[in-house]
Amino acid sequence: MSEELTTEKLWNSNYLKIWIANFMIFFSFMLLTPLLPIYLTDTFNADKQTIGIVLSGYTIMALVTRVFSGYIVDSFSRKGVLLLSYFLFFLFFAGYIIAGTLMLFAIVRTLHGAPFGITTVSNSTVAIDVLHPSRRAEGIGYYGLSNNIATAISPSVALWIFHATENYNLIFAAAFIFASLGFFINTTVKVPQKPTVQDKQPISFDRFFLTKGWSEAICLVCFAFSYGVISTYVAIYGREELGINGGTGFFFMLLAIGLILSRLIGSRTLRQGKIVQNAGIGSLISLGGYLLFAALHNEIGYYGAALIIGLGNGHMFPAYQTMFINLAPHTQRGTASSSLLVSWDVGVGIGILVGGILSEFFNYHATFWTSFLVNAIGVTAFFGYVKNSFLQNKLR
């Protein structure tokens, strides 16, 4: 058996295609993320509160969709669900180009969250399907790097295009092209045929959310709140208060470098079973990053926080993912995965919305201090309750 484990390929052709397709999802997504607040200000003269409302719609729609995504992916053809959702995901990028009013843009942006929610869940599920069982734990870890690398590269590309052309439509078109490439790559993936779920039991809440992970979910909401605030308003804050016009791409690159380094380092300790240690260390490191960003209003605080938050989240997020999986029976692994993403979406959506309101009626400093305080609540909850609760309730 040990000989078989060493000969099974991790980077088989189907897994590589799924990995690249996931990279394309987040590359196209992150092309727009740092520039949309600026685009809404420049094109529609939107105030900060309006920006928060418009941009939070995407996350809220993705959240609503993800609640049902695990059930849909398990109940129907996984490749069919993936291709349909991915097709709609790339098609919606064209909508940004033709949206000529703020209202129409808000509608397109909000609806775009639905295929994003289903595509991310179905793509990750297919990635597990095409991996040999002996390489799945390792493969899932490397799969997350596709998000991180896209996050490192994409904002820099977007800002380079914008500063070279000052043409937002060109950026929307680039996102459309890269997402469409991911779709066409996925059409060539061969997915093992699996029987769909034929469950005659009545539908209940725990079919869609892992109730045993409620306390972990609350912590994730707090952590995601902070990330939603920072990632959405970092570009416009840098431009308006620090005079940083072209450095947002470098911010996201440092963030992604921290994520990649800590994922590579933390994967070994996760394999050793040090789940709560990784979660605790990661959340404390991230908290330090949010404190630096809120307290130091210069380039050192701006860029230093990016690297520190990346290092922290790279330890914390995979640990929480493992915690959700270890709290669920084998029959609820899809539910565990969607519960993790739903919790993160809730936090990001609230962070974007509240961040817009706070920055409009107060200032960015109050917004970022709120981000730090909410993160601190999550860290306190983890060490005060969640850590021991997980150790008592874990199944593996």
PDB file of N, CA, C and O in Angstrom, residues 214-223 279-280 283-284 287 320 323 373-390:
ATOM      1  N   TRP A 214     -21.182  25.986  14.897  1.00  0.00           N
ATOM      2  CA  TRP A 214     -21.728  27.335  15.031  1.00  0.00           C
ATOM      3  C   TRP A 214     -20.729  28.310  15.668  1.00  0.00           C
ATOM      4  O   TRP A 214     -20.614  29.476  15.244  1.00  0.00           O
ATOM      5  N   SER A 215     -19.986  27.865  16.675  1.00  0.00           N
ATOM      6  CA  SER A 215     -19.057  28.776  17.346  1.00  0.00           C
ATOM      7  C   SER A 215     -17.863  29.090  16.451  1.00  0.00           C
ATOM      8  O   SER A 215     -17.370  30.228  16.424  1.00  0.00           O
ATOM      9  N   GLU A 216     -17.385  28.083  15.714  1.00  0.00           N
ATOM     10  CA  GLU A 216     -16.322  28.338  14.741  1.00  0.00           C
ATOM     11  C   GLU A 216     -16.800  29.318  13.672  1.00  0.00           C
ATOM     12  O   GLU A 216     -16.028  30.177  13.218  1.00  0.00           O
ATOM     13  N   ALA A 217     -18.061  29.189  13.291  1.00  0.00           N
ATOM     14  CA  ALA A 217     -18.624  30.083  12.279  1.00  0.00           C
ATOM     15  C   ALA A 217     -18.637  31.533  12.766  1.00  0.00           C
ATOM     16  O   ALA A 217     -18.342  32.454  11.993  1.00  0.00           O
ATOM     17  N   ILE A 218     -18.968  31.748  14.023  1.00  0.00           N
ATOM     18  CA  ILE A 218     -18.992  33.110  14.571  1.00  0.00           C
ATOM     19  C   ILE A 218     -17.600  33.728  14.520  1.00  0.00           C
ATOM     20  O   ILE A 218     -17.427  34.904  14.152  1.00  0.00           O
ATOM     21  N   CYS A 219     -16.581  32.939  14.883  1.00  0.00           N
ATOM     22  CA  CYS A 219     -15.207  33.443  14.801  1.00  0.00           C
ATOM     23  C   CYS A 219     -14.853  33.822  13.368  1.00  0.00           C
ATOM     24  O   CYS A 219     -14.269  34.886  13.114  1.00  0.00           O
ATOM     25  N   LEU A 220     -15.211  32.964  12.416  1.00  0.00           N
ATOM     26  CA  LEU A 220     -14.902  33.239  11.017  1.00  0.00           C
ATOM     27  C   LEU A 220     -15.600  34.501  10.527  1.00  0.00           C
ATOM     28  O   LEU A 220     -15.041  35.263   9.732  1.00  0.00           O
ATOM     29  N   VAL A 221     -16.831  34.729  10.964  1.00  0.00           N
ATOM     30  CA  VAL A 221     -17.550  35.944  10.596  1.00  0.00           C
ATOM     31  C   VAL A 221     -16.762  37.177  11.052  1.00  0.00           C
ATOM     32  O   VAL A 221     -16.616  38.156  10.307  1.00  0.00           O
ATOM     33  N   CYS A 222     -16.231  37.120  12.268  1.00  0.00           N
ATOM     34  CA  CYS A 222     -15.449  38.244  12.788  1.00  0.00           C
ATOM     35  C   CYS A 222     -14.180  38.456  11.974  1.00  0.00           C
ATOM     36  O   CYS A 222     -13.831  39.589  11.620  1.00  0.00           O
ATOM     37  N   PHE A 223     -13.474  37.370  11.665  1.00  0.00           N
ATOM     38  CA  PHE A 223     -12.237  37.486  10.894  1.00  0.00           C
ATOM     39  C   PHE A 223     -12.516  37.988   9.474  1.00  0.00           C
ATOM     40  O   PHE A 223     -11.770  38.805   8.929  1.00  0.00           O
ATOM     41  N   ALA A 279      -4.728  27.489  14.233  1.00  0.00           N
ATOM     42  CA  ALA A 279      -5.822  28.465  14.238  1.00  0.00           C
ATOM     43  C   ALA A 279      -5.536  29.606  15.207  1.00  0.00           C
ATOM     44  O   ALA A 279      -5.760  30.784  14.888  1.00  0.00           O
ATOM     45  N   GLY A 280      -5.036  29.259  16.406  1.00  0.00           N
ATOM     46  CA  GLY A 280      -4.754  30.280  17.407  1.00  0.00           C
ATOM     47  C   GLY A 280      -3.613  31.194  17.008  1.00  0.00           C
ATOM     48  O   GLY A 280      -3.712  32.427  17.087  1.00  0.00           O
ATOM     49  N   SER A 283      -4.683  33.471  14.019  1.00  0.00           N
ATOM     50  CA  SER A 283      -5.604  34.558  14.369  1.00  0.00           C
ATOM     51  C   SER A 283      -4.889  35.668  15.139  1.00  0.00           C
ATOM     52  O   SER A 283      -5.191  36.852  14.954  1.00  0.00           O
ATOM     53  N   LEU A 284      -3.916  35.304  15.971  1.00  0.00           N
ATOM     54  CA  LEU A 284      -3.164  36.322  16.715  1.00  0.00           C
ATOM     55  C   LEU A 284      -2.271  37.135  15.776  1.00  0.00           C
ATOM     56  O   LEU A 284      -2.150  38.360  15.927  1.00  0.00           O
ATOM     57  N   LEU A 287      -4.464  39.517  13.862  1.00  0.00           N
ATOM     58  CA  LEU A 287      -4.893  40.605  14.735  1.00  0.00           C
ATOM     59  C   LEU A 287      -3.821  41.686  14.812  1.00  0.00           C
ATOM     60  O   LEU A 287      -4.126  42.885  14.768  1.00  0.00           O
ATOM     61  N   TYR A 320      -9.130  26.365  10.198  1.00  0.00           N
ATOM     62  CA  TYR A 320     -10.584  26.389  10.385  1.00  0.00           C
ATOM     63  C   TYR A 320     -11.277  25.451   9.396  1.00  0.00           C
ATOM     64  O   TYR A 320     -12.279  24.804   9.734  1.00  0.00           O
ATOM     65  N   MET A 323     -10.995  22.155  10.868  1.00  0.00           N
ATOM     66  CA  MET A 323     -11.883  22.041  12.027  1.00  0.00           C
ATOM     67  C   MET A 323     -13.310  21.717  11.586  1.00  0.00           C
ATOM     68  O   MET A 323     -13.968  20.840  12.163  1.00  0.00           O
ATOM     69  N   LEU A 373     -11.221  45.845  16.176  1.00  0.00           N
ATOM     70  CA  LEU A 373     -11.988  45.447  17.368  1.00  0.00           C
ATOM     71  C   LEU A 373     -12.845  44.217  17.098  1.00  0.00           C
ATOM     72  O   LEU A 373     -12.940  43.317  17.945  1.00  0.00           O
ATOM     73  N   VAL A 374     -13.489  44.158  15.928  1.00  0.00           N
ATOM     74  CA  VAL A 374     -14.289  42.978  15.587  1.00  0.00           C
ATOM     75  C   VAL A 374     -13.397  41.743  15.480  1.00  0.00           C
ATOM     76  O   VAL A 374     -13.756  40.655  15.933  1.00  0.00           O
ATOM     77  N   ASN A 375     -12.205  41.915  14.912  1.00  0.00           N
ATOM     78  CA  ASN A 375     -11.265  40.799  14.825  1.00  0.00           C
ATOM     79  C   ASN A 375     -10.851  40.339  16.210  1.00  0.00           C
ATOM     80  O   ASN A 375     -10.727  39.127  16.468  1.00  0.00           O
ATOM     81  N   ALA A 376     -10.638  41.295  17.115  1.00  0.00           N
ATOM     82  CA  ALA A 376     -10.264  40.951  18.488  1.00  0.00           C
ATOM     83  C   ALA A 376     -11.360  40.159  19.188  1.00  0.00           C
ATOM     84  O   ALA A 376     -11.080  39.260  20.004  1.00  0.00           O
ATOM     85  N   ILE A 377     -12.623  40.468  18.883  1.00  0.00           N
ATOM     86  CA  ILE A 377     -13.734  39.698  19.451  1.00  0.00           C
ATOM     87  C   ILE A 377     -13.647  38.244  19.007  1.00  0.00           C
ATOM     88  O   ILE A 377     -13.840  37.314  19.792  1.00  0.00           O
ATOM     89  N   GLY A 378     -13.335  38.034  17.712  1.00  0.00           N
ATOM     90  CA  GLY A 378     -13.195  36.672  17.207  1.00  0.00           C
ATOM     91  C   GLY A 378     -12.060  35.928  17.868  1.00  0.00           C
ATOM     92  O   GLY A 378     -12.183  34.740  18.212  1.00  0.00           O
ATOM     93  N   VAL A 379     -10.925  36.599  18.071  1.00  0.00           N
ATOM     94  CA  VAL A 379      -9.774  35.964  18.722  1.00  0.00           C
ATOM     95  C   VAL A 379     -10.110  35.604  20.168  1.00  0.00           C
ATOM     96  O   VAL A 379      -9.795  34.506  20.646  1.00  0.00           O
ATOM     97  N   THR A 380     -10.781  36.522  20.865  1.00  0.00           N
ATOM     98  CA  THR A 380     -11.178  36.264  22.251  1.00  0.00           C
ATOM     99  C   THR A 380     -12.137  35.078  22.337  1.00  0.00           C
ATOM    100  O   THR A 380     -12.018  34.225  23.219  1.00  0.00           O
ATOM    101  N   ALA A 381     -13.085  35.007  21.409  1.00  0.00           N
ATOM    102  CA  ALA A 381     -14.044  33.894  21.391  1.00  0.00           C
ATOM    103  C   ALA A 381     -13.339  32.569  21.140  1.00  0.00           C
ATOM    104  O   ALA A 381     -13.693  31.543  21.738  1.00  0.00           O
ATOM    105  N   PHE A 382     -12.329  32.582  20.275  1.00  0.00           N
ATOM    106  CA  PHE A 382     -11.608  31.342  19.986  1.00  0.00           C
ATOM    107  C   PHE A 382     -10.923  30.804  21.230  1.00  0.00           C
ATOM    108  O   PHE A 382     -11.085  29.617  21.586  1.00  0.00           O
ATOM    109  N   PHE A 383     -10.154  31.638  21.905  1.00  0.00           N
ATOM    110  CA  PHE A 383      -9.412  31.165  23.071  1.00  0.00           C
ATOM    111  C   PHE A 383     -10.317  30.954  24.284  1.00  0.00           C
ATOM    112  O   PHE A 383     -10.023  30.115  25.135  1.00  0.00           O
ATOM    113  N   GLY A 384     -11.430  31.707  24.349  1.00  0.00           N
ATOM    114  CA  GLY A 384     -12.313  31.583  25.509  1.00  0.00           C
ATOM    115  C   GLY A 384     -13.289  30.420  25.429  1.00  0.00           C
ATOM    116  O   GLY A 384     -13.703  29.882  26.461  1.00  0.00           O
ATOM    117  N   TYR A 385     -13.677  30.011  24.189  1.00  0.00           N
ATOM    118  CA  TYR A 385     -14.692  28.965  24.071  1.00  0.00           C
ATOM    119  C   TYR A 385     -14.425  27.980  22.928  1.00  0.00           C
ATOM    120  O   TYR A 385     -14.474  26.764  23.125  1.00  0.00           O
ATOM    121  N   VAL A 386     -14.165  28.476  21.746  1.00  0.00           N
ATOM    122  CA  VAL A 386     -14.159  27.644  20.546  1.00  0.00           C
ATOM    123  C   VAL A 386     -13.094  26.559  20.609  1.00  0.00           C
ATOM    124  O   VAL A 386     -13.334  25.410  20.218  1.00  0.00           O
ATOM    125  N   LYS A 387     -11.908  26.890  21.088  1.00  0.00           N
ATOM    126  CA  LYS A 387     -10.808  25.933  21.136  1.00  0.00           C
ATOM    127  C   LYS A 387     -11.201  24.669  21.901  1.00  0.00           C
ATOM    128  O   LYS A 387     -11.067  23.552  21.401  1.00  0.00           O
ATOM    129  N   ASN A 388     -11.716  24.839  23.118  1.00  0.00           N
ATOM    130  CA  ASN A 388     -12.100  23.679  23.929  1.00  0.00           C
ATOM    131  C   ASN A 388     -13.330  22.976  23.374  1.00  0.00           C
ATOM    132  O   ASN A 388     -13.431  21.745  23.433  1.00  0.00           O
ATOM    133  N   SER A 389     -14.269  23.748  22.814  1.00  0.00           N
ATOM    134  CA  SER A 389     -15.468  23.155  22.235  1.00  0.00           C
ATOM    135  C   SER A 389     -15.109  22.244  21.072  1.00  0.00           C
ATOM    136  O   SER A 389     -15.650  21.135  20.935  1.00  0.00           O
ATOM    137  N   PHE A 390     -14.183  22.664  20.231  1.00  0.00           N
ATOM    138  CA  PHE A 390     -13.766  21.830  19.105  1.00  0.00           C
ATOM    139  C   PHE A 390     -13.110  20.545  19.594  1.00  0.00           C
ATOM    140  O   PHE A 390     -13.411  19.447  19.089  1.00  0.00           O
TER     141      PHE A 390
END
